[in-house]
Amino acid sequence: MAVPPVAGIIGYPVTPFVPDTGELDLERLRGLTGELVDAGCHAIAPLGSTGESAYLRDAEWDAVCETTLDAVAGRVPTVVGVSHWSTETTVRRARLAERHGATAIMVLAQKYWSLTEAELEQHFAAVAAATDLPVMLYNNPGTSGVDLPPLTVVALARKIPAITMVKESSGDVARFRDILDMSEGALSVYNGSNPVALEAFRAGASGWCTAAACLVPRWCLELHTAALHGPPERADALLATLLPFLKLIVDRGLPRTVKAGLDIQGRHAGPPRPPLRPLPAEDTSRLRELLDRLDAHPLTAAALPGG
């Protein structure tokens, strides 16, 4: 099996906006990105759904891409989400990401009209051919409306050699093992569904793509270490403590919950961009409670089973 260019905890930064104007706050983005790297994330992945990529104007997308990669400055690998409805814009974004030093690009099939298998293949092939970067194929049927089952994923990778990684966000853990088996280990798989993080690592996932690292990076890193190096009961205990928080940020929507959490921590990133609205007060109160509980937890080997 080839060594993947990214592995471990892959942090997804939000895109900060100035509260009064709604414009990009690039200095805040630089700071938040640096905090993810300094906290120990093994890679950074800007411009996913957490980064509100779908709501950015072209010039804003370009600025976020350039600023994030400049802030990382090669300290850890970077995976830039280049997805767009159109092949032309996705290709343009891929080339820009390469020009600014991205390690890899991530491509989600987004649809308005239903796409045929031939259209999907054509789209991914065009984007892959646009750069020399490895491609992370992203399957997230909940947000894209397109589901790429393991058989389709492996078939695409065989036709398009640049596809070497797959981010699987359906929450179906069996797919991780299926992709690994069907590709005979040629594809590296990554988990994008926060609640199944531990199961995914145990099923062979190379990494966990998560916005949770914006708020509780140490917990994410500890879970990764425990999943890989055990003992199993420590990993189980970590996940059990972390799970209510993970479920809340997924259920209520990552951009609004992560930004609310940053506000709670005094690390403001502005509001989400309309049509998204800030997290309601009741949910914010629950999020504060969960963050306080995690912050107060000793998170030491002696405090958890297997320590």
Tab-separated table of C-alpha atoms in Angstrom:
chain	number	residue	atom	x	y	z
A	1	MET	CA	0.000	0.000	0.000
A	2	ALA	CA	1.334	3.445	-0.941
A	3	VAL	CA	1.929	5.938	1.857
A	4	PRO	CA	-0.859	8.568	1.628
A	5	PRO	CA	0.200	12.223	1.360
A	6	VAL	CA	-2.077	13.084	4.301
A	7	ALA	CA	-3.018	11.112	7.405
A	8	GLY	CA	-4.259	11.617	10.944
A	9	ILE	CA	-6.376	14.566	12.059
A	10	ILE	CA	-7.248	16.810	9.127
A	11	GLY	CA	-8.610	20.102	10.445
A	12	TYR	CA	-11.283	22.060	8.556
A	13	PRO	CA	-11.185	25.812	9.270
A	14	VAL	CA	-14.250	28.009	9.082
A	15	THR	CA	-14.229	31.097	6.871
A	16	PRO	CA	-14.489	34.191	9.107
A	17	PHE	CA	-16.662	37.137	8.104
A	18	VAL	CA	-16.709	40.651	9.518
A	19	PRO	CA	-19.944	40.914	11.589
A	20	ASP	CA	-21.031	44.377	10.398
A	21	THR	CA	-20.284	44.020	6.692
A	22	GLY	CA	-20.318	40.291	6.022
A	23	GLU	CA	-17.027	40.608	4.124
A	24	LEU	CA	-14.116	38.209	4.469
A	25	ASP	CA	-11.879	38.612	7.503
A	26	LEU	CA	-8.632	37.304	6.080
A	27	GLU	CA	-6.506	38.213	9.086
A	28	ARG	CA	-8.814	36.213	11.327
A	29	LEU	CA	-8.650	33.338	8.848
A	30	ARG	CA	-4.876	33.456	9.018
A	31	GLY	CA	-5.026	33.324	12.801
A	32	LEU	CA	-7.524	30.463	12.992
A	33	THR	CA	-5.532	28.440	10.463
A	34	GLY	CA	-2.347	28.970	12.441
A	35	GLU	CA	-4.105	27.850	15.609
A	36	LEU	CA	-5.092	24.549	13.968
A	37	VAL	CA	-1.508	23.918	12.911
A	38	ASP	CA	-0.107	24.936	16.303
A	39	ALA	CA	-2.618	22.673	18.052
A	40	GLY	CA	-1.103	19.667	16.284
A	41	CYS	CA	-3.450	18.926	13.378
A	42	HIS	CA	-1.674	16.681	10.906
A	43	ALA	CA	-3.158	18.468	7.860
A	44	ILE	CA	-5.414	21.414	7.007
A	45	ALA	CA	-8.336	21.286	4.555
A	46	PRO	CA	-9.805	24.692	3.662
A	47	LEU	CA	-12.878	25.380	1.564
A	48	GLY	CA	-15.061	22.457	2.470
A	49	SER	CA	-18.637	22.726	3.699
A	50	THR	CA	-17.346	23.951	7.082
A	51	GLY	CA	-15.622	26.795	5.262
A	52	GLU	CA	-18.890	27.801	3.552
A	53	SER	CA	-17.255	27.381	0.158
A	54	ALA	CA	-20.644	27.250	-1.574
A	55	TYR	CA	-21.438	30.807	-0.438
A	56	LEU	CA	-18.207	32.484	-1.560
A	57	ARG	CA	-17.808	34.678	-4.614
A	58	ASP	CA	-15.008	33.647	-6.967
A	59	ALA	CA	-12.632	36.347	-5.743
A	60	GLU	CA	-13.393	35.409	-2.132
A	61	TRP	CA	-12.729	31.737	-2.816
A	62	ASP	CA	-9.372	32.657	-4.349
A	63	ALA	CA	-8.469	34.840	-1.372
A	64	VAL	CA	-9.367	32.148	1.167
A	65	CYS	CA	-7.345	29.566	-0.731
A	66	GLU	CA	-4.278	31.794	-0.977
A	67	THR	CA	-4.490	33.057	2.611
A	68	THR	CA	-4.934	29.608	4.146
A	69	LEU	CA	-2.076	28.044	2.212
A	70	ASP	CA	0.144	30.997	3.016
A	71	ALA	CA	-0.714	30.697	6.717
A	72	VAL	CA	0.102	26.988	6.742
A	73	ALA	CA	3.358	27.754	4.935
A	74	GLY	CA	4.139	24.116	4.256
A	75	ARG	CA	4.266	23.155	7.937
A	76	VAL	CA	1.690	20.402	7.367
A	77	PRO	CA	0.011	19.012	4.227
A	78	THR	CA	-3.013	20.813	2.792
A	79	VAL	CA	-6.069	19.454	0.991
A	80	VAL	CA	-8.055	22.177	-0.764
A	81	GLY	CA	-11.733	21.604	-1.512
A	82	VAL	CA	-12.166	22.773	-5.114
A	83	SER	CA	-15.736	21.596	-5.733
A	84	HIS	CA	-18.231	23.560	-7.801
A	85	TRP	CA	-21.309	22.821	-9.864
A	86	SER	CA	-19.396	23.372	-13.095
A	87	THR	CA	-16.366	21.504	-14.369
A	88	GLU	CA	-14.851	24.752	-15.653
A	89	THR	CA	-14.842	26.436	-12.242
A	90	THR	CA	-13.653	23.288	-10.475
A	91	VAL	CA	-10.727	23.066	-12.889
A	92	ARG	CA	-9.893	26.747	-12.335
A	93	ARG	CA	-9.919	26.265	-8.591
A	94	ALA	CA	-7.745	23.153	-8.809
A	95	ARG	CA	-5.126	25.029	-10.793
A	96	LEU	CA	-5.171	27.924	-8.322
A	97	ALA	CA	-4.733	25.542	-5.384
A	98	GLU	CA	-1.751	23.934	-7.102
A	99	ARG	CA	-0.231	27.320	-7.881
A	100	HIS	CA	-0.384	28.302	-4.202
A	101	GLY	CA	1.219	25.080	-2.972
A	102	ALA	CA	-1.611	22.701	-2.031
A	103	THR	CA	-0.603	19.121	-1.283
A	104	ALA	CA	-3.794	17.664	-2.757
A	105	ILE	CA	-7.253	18.665	-3.939
A	106	MET	CA	-10.620	17.355	-2.811
A	107	VAL	CA	-13.485	17.038	-5.295
A	108	LEU	CA	-17.146	16.539	-4.428
A	109	ALA	CA	-19.668	15.769	-7.149
A	110	GLN	CA	-22.293	18.503	-6.827
A	111	LYS	CA	-25.460	18.378	-8.850
A	112	TYR	CA	-28.512	20.307	-9.888
A	113	TRP	CA	-29.446	18.047	-12.779
A	114	SER	CA	-28.914	14.363	-12.040
A	115	LEU	CA	-25.554	13.285	-13.421
A	116	THR	CA	-25.009	10.124	-15.436
A	117	GLU	CA	-22.040	7.840	-14.742
A	118	ALA	CA	-20.410	9.115	-17.926
A	119	GLU	CA	-20.856	12.736	-16.796
A	120	LEU	CA	-19.395	12.020	-13.361
A	121	GLU	CA	-16.391	10.290	-14.898
A	122	GLN	CA	-15.890	13.135	-17.357
A	123	HIS	CA	-16.021	15.703	-14.532
A	124	PHE	CA	-13.533	13.941	-12.274
A	125	ALA	CA	-11.206	13.142	-15.180
A	126	ALA	CA	-11.116	16.782	-16.323
A	127	VAL	CA	-10.326	18.048	-12.828
A	128	ALA	CA	-7.671	15.387	-12.270
A	129	ALA	CA	-6.007	16.218	-15.594
A	130	ALA	CA	-5.849	19.933	-14.755
A	131	THR	CA	-3.042	19.565	-12.187
A	132	ASP	CA	-0.301	17.212	-11.063
A	133	LEU	CA	-1.819	16.978	-7.576
A	134	PRO	CA	-3.310	13.816	-6.066
A	135	VAL	CA	-7.092	13.875	-5.867
A	136	MET	CA	-9.247	13.058	-2.866
A	137	LEU	CA	-12.632	11.924	-4.151
A	138	TYR	CA	-15.283	13.166	-1.716
A	139	ASN	CA	-18.518	11.263	-1.195
A	140	ASN	CA	-21.112	13.128	0.846
A	141	PRO	CA	-24.612	12.201	-0.347
A	142	GLY	CA	-26.230	14.205	2.458
A	143	THR	CA	-25.006	17.540	1.081
A	144	SER	CA	-24.297	16.859	-2.592
A	145	GLY	CA	-27.255	14.686	-3.561
A	146	VAL	CA	-24.818	12.277	-5.224
A	147	ASP	CA	-23.884	8.938	-3.671
A	148	LEU	CA	-20.757	7.155	-4.881
A	149	PRO	CA	-20.808	3.597	-3.513
A	150	PRO	CA	-17.518	1.706	-3.126
A	151	LEU	CA	-17.840	-0.091	-6.461
A	152	THR	CA	-18.216	3.234	-8.283
A	153	VAL	CA	-15.384	4.846	-6.319
A	154	VAL	CA	-12.959	2.046	-7.128
A	155	ALA	CA	-14.000	1.994	-10.795
A	156	LEU	CA	-13.375	5.747	-11.072
A	157	ALA	CA	-9.964	5.423	-9.425
A	158	ARG	CA	-8.938	2.680	-11.841
A	159	LYS	CA	-9.801	4.917	-14.787
A	160	ILE	CA	-8.340	8.102	-13.241
A	161	PRO	CA	-4.948	7.313	-11.617
A	162	ALA	CA	-4.737	10.714	-9.893
A	163	ILE	CA	-7.559	9.615	-7.566
A	164	THR	CA	-5.591	8.057	-4.717
A	165	MET	CA	-7.754	9.062	-1.733
A	166	VAL	CA	-11.431	8.891	-0.816
A	167	LYS	CA	-13.234	10.913	1.840
A	168	GLU	CA	-16.310	8.918	2.813
A	169	SER	CA	-18.962	10.892	4.701
A	170	SER	CA	-22.025	8.694	4.363
A	171	GLY	CA	-21.537	7.371	7.905
A	172	ASP	CA	-21.563	3.779	6.612
A	173	VAL	CA	-18.439	2.313	8.219
A	174	ALA	CA	-18.586	-0.857	6.108
A	175	ARG	CA	-17.652	1.268	3.103
A	176	PHE	CA	-14.166	1.920	4.461
A	177	ARG	CA	-13.271	-1.758	4.458
A	178	ASP	CA	-15.061	-2.299	1.134
A	179	ILE	CA	-13.028	0.433	-0.571
A	180	LEU	CA	-9.777	-0.883	0.865
A	181	ASP	CA	-10.583	-4.457	-0.154
A	182	MET	CA	-11.913	-3.660	-3.624
A	183	SER	CA	-8.962	-1.395	-4.430
A	184	GLU	CA	-6.508	-3.903	-2.923
A	185	GLY	CA	-5.134	-1.120	-0.734
A	186	ALA	CA	-4.452	1.257	-3.625
A	187	LEU	CA	-6.888	3.830	-2.251
A	188	SER	CA	-6.524	5.542	1.112
A	189	VAL	CA	-9.834	6.227	2.840
A	190	TYR	CA	-10.724	9.093	5.163
A	191	ASN	CA	-13.659	9.537	7.478
A	192	GLY	CA	-15.829	12.633	7.186
A	193	SER	CA	-18.608	11.582	9.565
A	194	ASN	CA	-17.683	12.766	13.069
A	195	PRO	CA	-19.779	10.334	15.151
A	196	VAL	CA	-18.160	7.242	13.562
A	197	ALA	CA	-14.570	8.496	13.945
A	198	LEU	CA	-13.384	5.611	16.107
A	199	GLU	CA	-15.139	2.912	14.076
A	200	ALA	CA	-13.616	4.377	10.926
A	201	PHE	CA	-10.074	4.220	12.288
A	202	ARG	CA	-10.666	0.632	13.336
A	203	ALA	CA	-11.934	-0.146	9.834
A	204	GLY	CA	-8.721	1.154	8.283
A	205	ALA	CA	-9.294	4.878	7.709
A	206	SER	CA	-6.049	6.818	7.200
A	207	GLY	CA	-7.469	10.006	8.640
A	208	TRP	CA	-10.361	11.885	10.188
A	209	CYS	CA	-11.518	14.998	8.321
A	210	THR	CA	-13.123	17.125	11.009
A	211	ALA	CA	-14.188	20.615	11.984
A	212	ALA	CA	-14.241	19.459	15.622
A	213	ALA	CA	-10.533	20.255	15.723
A	214	CYS	CA	-11.416	23.968	15.526
A	215	LEU	CA	-12.871	23.735	19.041
A	216	VAL	CA	-11.416	20.649	20.749
A	217	PRO	CA	-8.195	19.752	18.931
A	218	ARG	CA	-6.627	17.918	21.856
A	219	TRP	CA	-9.615	15.564	22.117
A	220	CYS	CA	-9.408	14.780	18.411
A	221	LEU	CA	-5.683	14.100	18.612
A	222	GLU	CA	-6.049	11.947	21.727
A	223	LEU	CA	-8.776	9.879	20.066
A	224	HIS	CA	-6.583	9.348	17.011
A	225	THR	CA	-3.651	8.239	19.150
A	226	ALA	CA	-5.819	5.916	21.227
A	227	ALA	CA	-7.436	4.421	18.116
A	228	LEU	CA	-4.050	3.611	16.597
A	229	HIS	CA	-2.097	2.627	19.678
A	230	GLY	CA	-4.710	1.569	22.213
A	231	PRO	CA	-5.627	0.194	24.555
A	232	PRO	CA	-9.143	-0.147	23.070
A	233	GLU	CA	-10.933	0.772	26.275
A	234	ARG	CA	-9.201	4.152	26.362
A	235	ALA	CA	-10.382	4.961	22.840
A	236	ASP	CA	-13.908	3.821	23.735
A	237	ALA	CA	-13.954	6.061	26.803
A	238	LEU	CA	-12.667	9.069	24.863
A	239	LEU	CA	-15.322	8.682	22.203
A	240	ALA	CA	-18.101	8.191	24.759
A	241	THR	CA	-17.168	11.514	26.370
A	242	LEU	CA	-16.758	13.323	23.061
A	243	LEU	CA	-19.782	11.890	21.263
A	244	PRO	CA	-22.517	14.283	22.524
A	245	PHE	CA	-20.444	17.213	21.254
A	246	LEU	CA	-19.764	15.529	17.900
A	247	LYS	CA	-23.433	14.742	17.393
A	248	LEU	CA	-24.507	18.288	18.224
A	249	ILE	CA	-22.167	20.018	15.776
A	250	VAL	CA	-23.219	17.641	12.995
A	251	ASP	CA	-26.946	17.759	13.730
A	252	ARG	CA	-27.075	21.566	13.973
A	253	GLY	CA	-24.756	22.245	11.023
A	254	LEU	CA	-20.992	22.680	11.097
A	255	PRO	CA	-20.552	26.342	10.032
A	256	ARG	CA	-23.049	27.723	12.546
A	257	THR	CA	-22.047	25.434	15.435
A	258	VAL	CA	-18.300	25.847	15.020
A	259	LYS	CA	-18.636	29.621	14.761
A	260	ALA	CA	-20.858	29.650	17.847
A	261	GLY	CA	-18.252	27.557	19.648
A	262	LEU	CA	-15.482	29.938	18.645
A	263	ASP	CA	-17.559	32.808	20.048
A	264	ILE	CA	-17.973	30.894	23.312
A	265	GLN	CA	-14.199	30.456	23.464
A	266	GLY	CA	-13.573	34.144	22.739
A	267	ARG	CA	-12.085	33.350	19.325
A	268	HIS	CA	-14.648	35.132	17.177
A	269	ALA	CA	-15.084	34.304	13.475
A	270	GLY	CA	-18.216	36.313	12.725
A	271	PRO	CA	-21.610	34.934	11.692
A	272	PRO	CA	-22.280	32.365	8.984
A	273	ARG	CA	-23.254	33.781	5.628
A	274	PRO	CA	-26.939	33.874	4.622
A	275	PRO	CA	-28.999	31.895	4.012
A	276	LEU	CA	-27.327	30.284	7.050
A	277	ARG	CA	-28.253	31.844	10.373
A	278	PRO	CA	-26.383	31.874	13.684
A	279	LEU	CA	-26.963	29.003	16.080
A	280	PRO	CA	-30.173	29.500	18.121
A	281	ALA	CA	-29.804	30.452	21.778
A	282	GLU	CA	-31.000	27.097	23.134
A	283	ASP	CA	-28.472	25.184	21.036
A	284	THR	CA	-25.743	27.665	21.919
A	285	SER	CA	-26.419	27.059	25.603
A	286	ARG	CA	-26.136	23.297	25.088
A	287	LEU	CA	-22.925	23.750	23.099
A	288	ARG	CA	-21.465	25.887	25.884
A	289	GLU	CA	-22.331	23.195	28.407
A	290	LEU	CA	-20.636	20.496	26.331
A	291	LEU	CA	-17.524	22.578	25.707
A	292	ASP	CA	-17.263	23.433	29.405
A	293	ARG	CA	-17.533	19.750	30.253
A	294	LEU	CA	-14.801	18.790	27.789
A	295	ASP	CA	-12.606	21.676	28.911
A	296	ALA	CA	-12.956	20.639	32.558
A	297	HIS	CA	-12.199	16.981	31.836
A	298	PRO	CA	-8.653	16.049	32.876
A	299	LEU	CA	-8.118	14.027	29.669
A	300	THR	CA	-5.239	12.171	31.284
A	301	ALA	CA	-4.302	8.524	31.044
A	302	ALA	CA	-5.030	8.115	34.750
A	303	ALA	CA	-8.535	9.508	34.327
A	304	LEU	CA	-9.566	7.096	31.579
A	305	PRO	CA	-9.771	3.318	31.382
A	306	GLY	CA	-6.605	1.736	30.095
A	307	GLY	CA	-4.445	4.532	31.517
